[in-house]
Amino acid sequence: MTRVLRDIRNNLLEFVRTFGAFQLFFLRLLRHSPAILSTRFGLVIKQVYNTGAQSLVIIMVCGLFVGAVLALQAYSNMAIFNAEDWTGVAAHLALVKELGPVMTAILFAARAGTALTSEIGLMKATDQLSAMEMMAVNPVRRELVPRFLGGVIAMPFLAAIFSATGMFGAHIVGVELFQVDVGSFWQQIQLIGESADVNEGIIKSVVFGFAASVIAVWEGYNAMPTAEGVGRATTRTVVITAISILVFDFMITAALI
Amino acid sequence: MLSYAATDGPDWNTLGDYSENLIEIHDLKYSRGHRAIFDGLNLTIKRGEITALMGPSGTGKTTLLRLITRQLIPEQGAIFVDGIDISTLNQTELYQLRQRFGMLFQNGALLTDLSVFENVAFPLREHTKLSNRLIRHIVLTKLHAVGLRGAADMMPAQLSGGMARRVALARAMVMDPEILIYDEPFVGLDPISLGVIVRLVRRLNDALGITSIVVSHDVEEIATVADCSFLLSDGKVAASGSPDELRTANSELVRQFMHGMADGPVAFHYQAPGYEEQLLGRDIE
């Protein structure tokens, strides 16, 4: 029994220690961010391309189908009440407030987060980070901060693109397939939708951008410098990001209601 | 003169002559987990010489390099580089000091997302405001010195092991360092690349008047380049002197190491329960 208690205590201590180190790491990234943004913006742009532009295909394809499914569901259920015109607004609200930011963040973790983690982990395993240290170049500043900022900048744009392609998918299903009147499909969105809905989506995608990027960079930087270690860190990036995104989503939604 | 490790502590009153000694290590202690890697290590590296650090695998040669460059922090003892106690430096000062070092990593450690040219140019772009034309000039000169000017546009993944190490050497010397550190520069090279690297180590040291530290267990190669060798064992300096002096030493350990004998003070068998006992399964009963 005492062993069980001791294990629990040790695990708890370990968790608190890791969480503390994680927060310090996050602050370290933030501290270097202004300098990198003002003096080495080229490095950040390269990472926006690597994490953002390279994720566009998966984001757009998924967005299209998520929007289409939303319209299918909305139409078939609204039709019971003869409220087919509301198909558009249902898809719009679901996409902009919830699915856009959340799905984008999870897809981002799977596509770009894993790439960031394995890239940094491999740089560590092949002594590239040590080599930078030896060349008197701070690897956190030179390699980690631009990757972190790249993710932070890319995420809101990706979420917006996800929602936009999602609405396009909803339009195809609602208007082209089920013949909902195109005017009322979009008119309802203007009548019911508020700018607060869009703001909620933007707030979420910004927070998720910070969370997903810092987790990916942290996991890579702290990966065991072996093939197995980097593999495990990559898996952890996806799992931890997915969980934290959903927890943050709940907290933000609760705070904004 | 061949000298064996002093067993008594450091003599703090007679800290060496820094005009001659570039690096001094006093009573260094460092352990990993419960295993002591260094336990009271004393060592001096002279300016302008090629110093070899040798020892059986696992004696902490690479760890010592990381301690000298403060990538690791010792538990006890002091390391002086050019008279400066490196434990007192803040990060800016440490980075200033590191700019006087060049280090060749075992696997080259080239930045895989940059071309050969950009790898060599990397320290210049990070630390200087030189014009692109001048950077190009310097980089091509250094690449020419290692014979790889023609590979400037290749990516690190396209290079062979020997070429990667030569590029890394060009990068290590691009800032004209005072101290060049080589971590196992001879491992895994074909005889031709090996000869090239050995000659480069010697030529760089003499032509540029730098101080070189070479970690290796390649006794033959070290004998041709080193001015002074330290043989590390059990966390201390087991013996030091010129390669010839070490070769003729009559210490058991030095003889075993220099002549590559399988068994001796460094046991062939890693610690294990009795062979017979284990085969008969008595150790698990």
XYZ file of C-alpha atoms in Angstrom:
542
model
C 0.000 0.000 0.000
C 2.786 2.368 0.941
C 4.411 1.523 -2.373
C 1.296 2.511 -4.285
C 1.121 5.777 -2.363
C 4.802 6.409 -2.983
C 4.342 5.774 -6.701
C 1.400 8.162 -6.817
C 3.422 10.771 -4.960
C 6.419 10.342 -7.270
C 4.285 10.542 -10.390
C 2.547 13.626 -9.080
C 5.878 15.282 -8.296
C 7.171 14.355 -11.736
C 4.075 15.832 -13.342
C 4.368 19.089 -11.418
C 8.056 19.293 -12.297
C 7.459 18.679 -16.000
C 4.562 21.120 -16.077
C 6.680 23.782 -14.409
C 9.523 23.209 -16.853
C 7.020 23.388 -19.710
C 5.746 26.761 -18.532
C 9.277 28.124 -18.183
C 9.992 26.857 -21.689
C 6.879 28.623 -22.997
C 7.962 31.874 -21.338
C 11.422 31.453 -22.861
C 9.902 31.159 -26.331
C 7.758 34.242 -25.698
C 10.731 36.211 -24.396
C 12.706 35.652 -27.600
C 9.716 36.139 -29.899
C 9.737 39.947 -30.299
C 13.430 39.991 -31.242
C 13.007 37.197 -33.785
C 9.900 38.845 -35.258
C 11.699 42.131 -35.736
C 15.157 40.975 -36.794
C 14.784 37.491 -38.305
C 11.343 37.637 -39.886
C 12.612 35.623 -42.850
C 13.067 32.576 -40.614
C 9.487 32.930 -39.367
C 8.092 33.266 -42.901
C 9.884 30.063 -43.876
C 8.202 28.257 -40.997
C 4.787 29.749 -41.795
C 5.285 28.189 -45.207
C 6.440 24.852 -43.742
C 3.673 24.535 -41.189
C 0.899 26.584 -42.779
C 1.135 26.432 -46.541
C 2.158 22.781 -46.493
C -0.956 21.932 -44.450
C -3.322 23.673 -46.861
C -4.327 20.609 -48.876
C -5.318 18.489 -45.890
C -7.087 21.459 -44.266
C -9.090 22.275 -47.388
C -10.057 18.697 -48.220
C -11.151 18.031 -44.647
C -12.954 21.383 -44.469
C -14.867 20.633 -47.633
C -16.128 17.299 -46.376
C -16.869 18.470 -42.837
C -18.973 21.308 -44.304
C -20.718 18.890 -46.644
C -21.558 16.481 -43.823
C -22.823 19.339 -41.657
C -25.146 20.409 -44.446
C -26.364 16.837 -44.938
C -27.155 16.452 -41.252
C -28.631 19.912 -40.903
C -30.809 19.549 -43.991
C -32.188 16.128 -43.095
C -33.044 17.223 -39.557
C -34.302 20.723 -40.419
C -36.518 19.269 -43.126
C -38.635 17.621 -40.406
C -39.678 21.132 -39.307
C -39.772 22.545 -42.839
C -36.825 24.717 -41.866
C -34.477 23.724 -44.735
C -33.506 27.378 -45.159
C -31.608 27.099 -41.899
C -29.169 24.576 -43.351
C -26.651 27.295 -44.126
C -26.753 28.966 -40.753
C -26.444 25.646 -38.933
C -23.343 24.761 -40.912
C -21.988 28.291 -40.487
C -22.337 28.341 -36.696
C -20.934 24.859 -36.251
C -17.960 25.623 -38.483
C -17.016 29.083 -37.310
C -17.541 28.572 -33.587
C -16.405 24.995 -33.085
C -15.378 22.698 -35.886
C -13.210 25.180 -37.769
C -10.793 25.947 -34.939
C -10.928 22.512 -33.275
C -10.596 20.367 -36.398
C -7.881 22.652 -37.764
C -5.900 22.416 -34.542
C -6.120 18.626 -34.471
C -5.231 18.329 -38.163
C -2.417 20.806 -37.573
C -1.055 18.615 -34.785
C -1.187 15.588 -37.039
C 0.317 17.242 -40.105
C 2.585 20.075 -38.931
C 3.037 19.339 -35.214
C 4.469 15.894 -35.872
C 6.802 17.352 -38.482
C 8.020 20.010 -36.031
C 8.573 17.479 -33.271
C 10.447 14.961 -35.375
C 12.501 17.671 -37.073
C 13.661 19.158 -33.776
C 14.099 15.709 -32.201
C 16.279 14.577 -35.078
C 18.297 17.794 -34.968
C 18.945 16.994 -31.340
C 19.760 13.341 -32.015
C 22.262 14.265 -34.729
C 24.007 16.880 -32.537
C 22.844 19.773 -34.709
C 21.539 21.655 -31.673
C 24.804 21.022 -29.782
C 26.738 22.171 -32.834
C 24.798 25.451 -32.778
C 25.525 25.857 -29.083
C 29.195 25.393 -29.912
C 28.991 27.985 -32.674
C 27.669 30.367 -30.019
C 24.225 30.366 -31.613
C 21.316 29.866 -29.247
C 19.345 26.958 -30.763
C 16.165 27.970 -28.924
C 16.296 31.369 -30.573
C 17.497 30.245 -33.980
C 15.453 27.066 -34.510
C 12.695 26.747 -31.923
C 11.264 30.262 -31.745
C 10.754 30.631 -35.540
C 8.990 27.241 -35.657
C 6.801 28.189 -32.722
C 5.908 31.561 -34.257
C 5.288 29.947 -37.643
C 2.631 27.731 -36.073
C 1.100 30.558 -34.063
C 0.738 32.750 -37.163
C -0.465 29.961 -39.449
C -3.213 28.558 -37.223
C -5.834 31.373 -37.405
C -5.425 31.529 -41.186
C -5.759 27.780 -41.500
C -8.879 27.822 -39.319
C -10.401 30.585 -41.476
C -9.616 28.640 -44.641
C -11.097 25.486 -43.099
C -14.346 27.308 -42.301
C -14.477 28.936 -45.725
C -14.020 25.671 -47.635
C -16.457 24.103 -45.183
C -19.093 26.669 -46.156
C -18.353 25.914 -49.784
C -18.972 22.209 -49.083
C -22.212 23.076 -47.269
C -23.276 25.213 -50.218
C -22.702 22.347 -52.655
C -24.775 19.940 -50.578
C -27.468 22.379 -49.452
C -27.962 24.482 -52.545
C -26.783 22.305 -55.434
C -27.857 18.890 -54.114
C -30.941 19.585 -51.995
C -32.067 22.683 -53.888
C -32.287 24.946 -50.835
C -32.876 28.452 -52.152
C -29.472 30.074 -52.514
C -30.764 33.420 -51.314
C -32.193 32.150 -48.055
C -29.226 29.817 -47.508
C -26.871 32.803 -47.262
C -29.440 35.361 -46.058
C -30.099 33.368 -42.872
C -26.422 33.502 -42.041
C -26.472 37.291 -42.292
C -29.597 37.510 -40.150
C -28.692 35.037 -37.434
C -24.906 35.098 -37.440
C -23.154 37.718 -35.347
C -19.646 39.010 -35.401
C -19.292 37.534 -31.895
C -19.464 34.066 -33.480
C -16.540 34.865 -35.723
C -14.643 36.444 -32.832
C -15.147 33.294 -30.785
C -13.623 31.273 -33.601
C -10.701 33.663 -33.910
C -9.996 33.620 -30.164
C -10.079 29.842 -30.172
C -7.808 29.448 -33.163
C -5.259 31.861 -31.684
C -5.207 30.018 -28.354
C -5.021 26.661 -30.153
C -2.191 28.001 -32.297
C -0.137 28.802 -29.219
C -0.985 25.469 -27.577
C -0.344 23.221 -30.586
C 2.917 24.962 -31.528
C 4.443 25.065 -28.069
C 3.573 21.401 -27.435
C 5.127 20.282 -30.740
C 8.319 22.280 -30.155
C 8.586 21.209 -26.508
C 8.177 17.532 -27.316
C 10.850 17.723 -30.008
C 13.271 19.624 -27.797
C 12.824 17.171 -24.936
C 12.730 14.009 -27.019
C 15.183 11.260 -26.132
C 17.860 11.597 -28.831
C 17.201 8.147 -30.292
C 14.995 6.811 -33.081
C 12.602 5.375 -30.521
C 12.599 8.563 -28.466
C 11.757 10.776 -31.444
C 8.991 8.368 -32.485
C 7.483 8.438 -29.054
C 7.706 12.234 -28.839
C 5.872 12.517 -32.167
C 3.025 10.359 -30.902
C 2.854 12.359 -27.686
C 2.579 15.593 -29.661
C -0.636 14.433 -31.329
C -2.164 12.945 -28.182
C -1.345 15.858 -25.870
C -2.361 18.481 -28.430
C -5.688 16.770 -29.128
C -6.516 16.547 -25.423
C -5.457 20.085 -24.572
C -7.318 21.513 -27.567
C -10.576 19.904 -26.432
C -10.060 21.039 -22.830
C -9.248 24.595 -23.936
C -12.249 24.537 -26.266
C -14.546 23.717 -23.376
C -13.007 26.406 -21.172
C -13.165 29.145 -23.801
C -16.720 28.262 -24.799
C -17.791 28.291 -21.146
C -16.086 31.649 -20.599
C -17.696 33.259 -23.635
C -21.276 32.062 -23.112
C 58.975 13.259 -19.755
C 56.404 10.662 -18.820
C 54.374 11.491 -15.765
C 51.686 9.490 -14.027
C 48.592 11.008 -12.511
C 49.167 12.755 -9.241
C 46.956 11.263 -6.585
C 47.007 14.211 -4.248
C 44.663 17.177 -4.710
C 45.286 20.253 -6.824
C 47.803 22.770 -5.768
C 45.760 25.956 -5.989
C 48.744 28.143 -5.199
C 50.633 27.216 -8.292
C 47.981 27.836 -10.910
C 49.874 27.528 -14.122
C 51.299 30.000 -16.502
C 48.423 31.037 -18.745
C 50.660 32.297 -21.472
C 51.691 28.697 -21.953
C 48.680 26.762 -20.708
C 45.508 27.467 -22.630
C 43.244 25.116 -20.715
C 43.671 23.975 -17.131
C 41.414 21.531 -15.361
C 41.649 21.215 -11.595
C 40.174 18.446 -9.466
C 37.227 17.870 -11.795
C 34.383 15.714 -10.553
C 31.429 14.725 -12.691
C 29.059 11.798 -12.492
C 26.150 10.512 -14.486
C 23.527 8.873 -12.310
C 25.461 6.994 -9.671
C 28.453 6.396 -11.934
C 31.414 8.707 -11.418
C 32.814 9.675 -14.831
C 35.537 11.950 -13.488
C 36.843 11.802 -9.997
C 39.517 14.373 -9.345
C 40.795 14.913 -12.880
C 43.732 17.295 -13.399
C 44.859 18.173 -16.870
C 46.645 20.959 -18.736
C 46.516 21.722 -22.430
C 49.369 23.764 -23.839
C 48.933 26.587 -26.286
C 49.828 25.845 -29.887
C 50.081 22.090 -29.459
C 47.975 19.176 -30.591
C 46.796 17.421 -27.472
C 45.243 13.983 -27.701
C 42.747 12.659 -25.193
C 42.712 8.884 -25.363
C 41.132 6.139 -23.344
C 38.963 3.062 -23.572
C 35.337 3.565 -24.637
C 33.161 4.939 -21.887
C 35.911 6.797 -20.052
C 34.197 10.091 -20.748
C 36.371 11.627 -23.445
C 33.437 13.272 -25.206
C 32.015 14.246 -21.818
C 35.294 16.015 -21.056
C 35.003 18.021 -24.282
C 31.477 19.021 -23.312
C 32.705 20.062 -19.883
C 35.545 22.158 -21.346
C 33.048 23.983 -23.563
C 30.485 24.163 -20.731
C 27.810 22.230 -22.498
C 27.866 20.317 -19.215
C 28.540 21.682 -15.752
C 30.899 19.841 -13.382
C 29.892 18.951 -9.847
C 33.184 20.062 -8.443
C 36.471 21.496 -9.609
C 37.394 24.321 -11.926
C 38.085 24.648 -15.633
C 40.139 27.604 -16.819
C 40.260 28.605 -20.463
C 42.907 31.223 -21.136
C 42.858 32.146 -17.462
C 39.067 32.494 -17.270
C 37.125 30.275 -14.861
C 34.336 29.242 -17.236
C 31.878 28.522 -14.429
C 31.700 32.263 -13.706
C 30.572 33.272 -17.191
C 27.024 34.363 -17.985
C 25.463 33.286 -21.263
C 26.683 36.254 -23.293
C 30.238 35.831 -22.032
C 30.050 32.099 -22.589
C 28.951 32.636 -26.194
C 31.805 35.123 -26.649
C 34.222 32.503 -25.381
C 32.699 29.812 -27.597
C 33.364 31.968 -30.638
C 37.037 31.285 -29.950
C 36.343 27.557 -30.214
C 35.710 25.462 -33.281
C 34.359 21.985 -32.775
C 34.214 19.039 -35.123
C 31.502 16.641 -34.021
C 31.811 12.912 -34.465
C 29.126 12.728 -37.148
C 29.751 16.199 -38.540
C 26.478 17.581 -37.145
C 25.832 19.552 -40.332
C 22.523 21.400 -40.432
C 20.496 19.158 -42.711
C 18.208 21.857 -44.082
C 21.087 23.990 -45.394
C 23.441 23.362 -48.317
C 27.157 22.741 -47.805
C 27.878 26.386 -48.646
C 25.263 27.689 -46.208
C 26.483 25.329 -43.508
C 29.967 26.771 -43.693
C 28.571 30.298 -43.984
C 26.275 29.758 -40.983
C 28.579 31.128 -38.218
C 29.497 34.121 -40.401
C 25.864 34.977 -41.097
C 24.957 34.612 -37.413
C 27.855 36.542 -35.919
C 29.063 39.046 -38.492
C 27.587 41.656 -40.786
C 29.922 40.835 -43.654
C 28.695 41.398 -47.178
C 27.501 38.410 -49.196
C 30.489 38.787 -51.487
C 32.959 38.583 -48.650
C 31.130 35.646 -47.059
C 31.247 33.831 -50.391
C 34.944 34.504 -50.610
C 35.683 33.192 -47.100
C 33.456 30.128 -47.466
C 34.988 29.136 -50.790
C 38.490 29.540 -49.331
C 37.664 27.266 -46.418
C 35.951 24.710 -48.651
C 38.972 24.807 -50.940
C 41.225 24.048 -47.957
C 39.314 20.817 -47.300
C 39.099 20.055 -51.013
C 35.333 20.398 -51.319
C 34.856 23.667 -53.152
C 33.097 21.661 -55.849
C 30.519 20.340 -53.371
C 29.355 23.782 -52.266
C 25.858 23.382 -53.698
C 25.251 19.859 -52.420
C 23.002 19.077 -49.478
C 24.444 17.270 -46.419
C 22.368 14.152 -47.182
C 24.221 13.768 -50.499
C 27.665 13.662 -48.863
C 29.636 10.600 -47.842
C 30.743 10.309 -44.203
C 34.258 11.514 -44.976
C 33.026 14.463 -47.018
C 30.550 15.471 -44.300
C 33.354 15.529 -41.775
C 35.504 17.676 -44.036
C 32.646 20.132 -44.531
C 32.165 20.199 -40.768
C 35.867 20.936 -40.425
C 35.560 23.835 -42.866
C 32.649 25.129 -40.781
C 34.586 24.686 -37.528
C 37.424 26.855 -38.821
C 35.406 29.466 -40.682
C 35.505 31.912 -37.755
C 39.278 31.400 -37.428
C 39.089 29.893 -33.942
C 41.971 29.753 -31.506
C 41.066 26.292 -30.304
C 39.896 23.472 -32.539
C 38.289 20.475 -30.889
C 37.954 17.215 -32.759
C 35.662 14.513 -31.404
C 36.739 11.162 -32.834
C 37.783 12.601 -36.210
C 39.248 9.327 -37.495
C 36.390 6.921 -36.797
C 34.765 5.183 -39.741
C 36.858 6.769 -42.469
C 38.386 4.984 -45.432
C 42.223 5.145 -45.567
C 42.217 7.987 -48.098
C 39.798 10.234 -46.177
C 41.649 9.326 -43.010
C 44.959 10.478 -44.452
C 43.336 13.714 -45.619
C 41.910 14.466 -42.176
C 45.143 13.572 -40.347
C 47.154 15.898 -42.589
C 44.546 18.657 -42.236
C 44.650 18.474 -38.443
C 48.417 18.864 -38.446
C 48.501 21.543 -41.145
C 45.769 23.660 -39.595
C 47.465 23.588 -36.234
C 50.859 24.611 -37.571
C 49.797 27.039 -40.278
C 47.222 28.938 -38.231
C 48.986 28.665 -34.878
C 45.909 27.296 -33.153
C 45.593 24.838 -30.306
C 44.019 21.490 -31.112
C 42.375 18.938 -28.886
C 41.776 15.556 -30.468
C 39.673 12.882 -28.829
C 40.471 9.506 -30.278
C 41.356 5.949 -29.462
C 43.120 5.471 -32.727
C 46.629 4.942 -31.352
C 48.378 4.815 -34.722
C 46.866 8.024 -36.083
C 47.312 9.900 -32.850
C 51.006 8.970 -32.801
C 51.478 10.745 -36.111
C 49.796 14.014 -35.166
C 49.783 14.597 -31.401
C 52.433 16.533 -29.507
C 51.116 15.363 -26.173
C 48.676 12.635 -25.163
C 46.631 11.993 -22.072
C 45.360 8.520 -21.377
C 42.166 8.675 -19.321
C 40.993 5.795 -17.196
C 38.769 5.475 -14.136
C 37.979 9.171 -14.064
C 41.597 10.271 -13.876
C 44.585 10.796 -16.105
C 46.303 7.418 -16.077
C 49.328 8.582 -18.004
C 50.521 11.479 -20.113
C 53.412 12.279 -22.389
C 54.337 12.212 -26.048
C 53.032 9.244 -28.058
C 56.498 7.669 -28.100
C 56.808 7.978 -24.355
C 53.441 6.318 -23.895
C 54.364 3.522 -26.253
C 57.423 2.597 -24.227
C 55.785 3.084 -20.847
C 55.783 0.121 -18.522
C 52.419 0.717 -16.899
C 50.122 -2.286 -17.458
C 47.188 -0.142 -18.512
C 49.179 2.008 -20.928
C 50.689 -1.093 -22.495
C 47.312 -2.749 -22.859
C 45.839 0.322 -24.489
C 48.750 1.236 -26.741
C 49.178 -2.313 -27.999
C 45.504 -3.172 -28.156
C 45.576 -6.202 -25.893
C 42.159 -7.740 -25.222
C 42.567 -8.374 -21.526
C 44.471 -6.567 -18.806
C 43.664 -3.819 -16.316
C 40.701 -2.995 -18.573
C 38.904 -6.324 -18.373
C 37.638 -7.969 -21.545
C 34.501 -9.128 -19.727
C 31.977 -6.676 -18.462
C 31.059 -7.339 -14.831
C 28.947 -10.493 -14.696
C 28.100 -13.358 -12.361
C 30.228 -16.502 -12.703
C 30.075 -18.078 -16.171
C 29.467 -21.608 -14.945
C 26.964 -20.512 -12.351
C 24.977 -18.606 -14.950
C 25.014 -21.381 -17.555
C 23.844 -23.868 -14.971
C 21.149 -21.432 -13.905
C 22.364 -21.366 -10.318
C 22.328 -17.575 -10.199
C 18.545 -17.441 -10.552
C 17.745 -20.160 -8.061
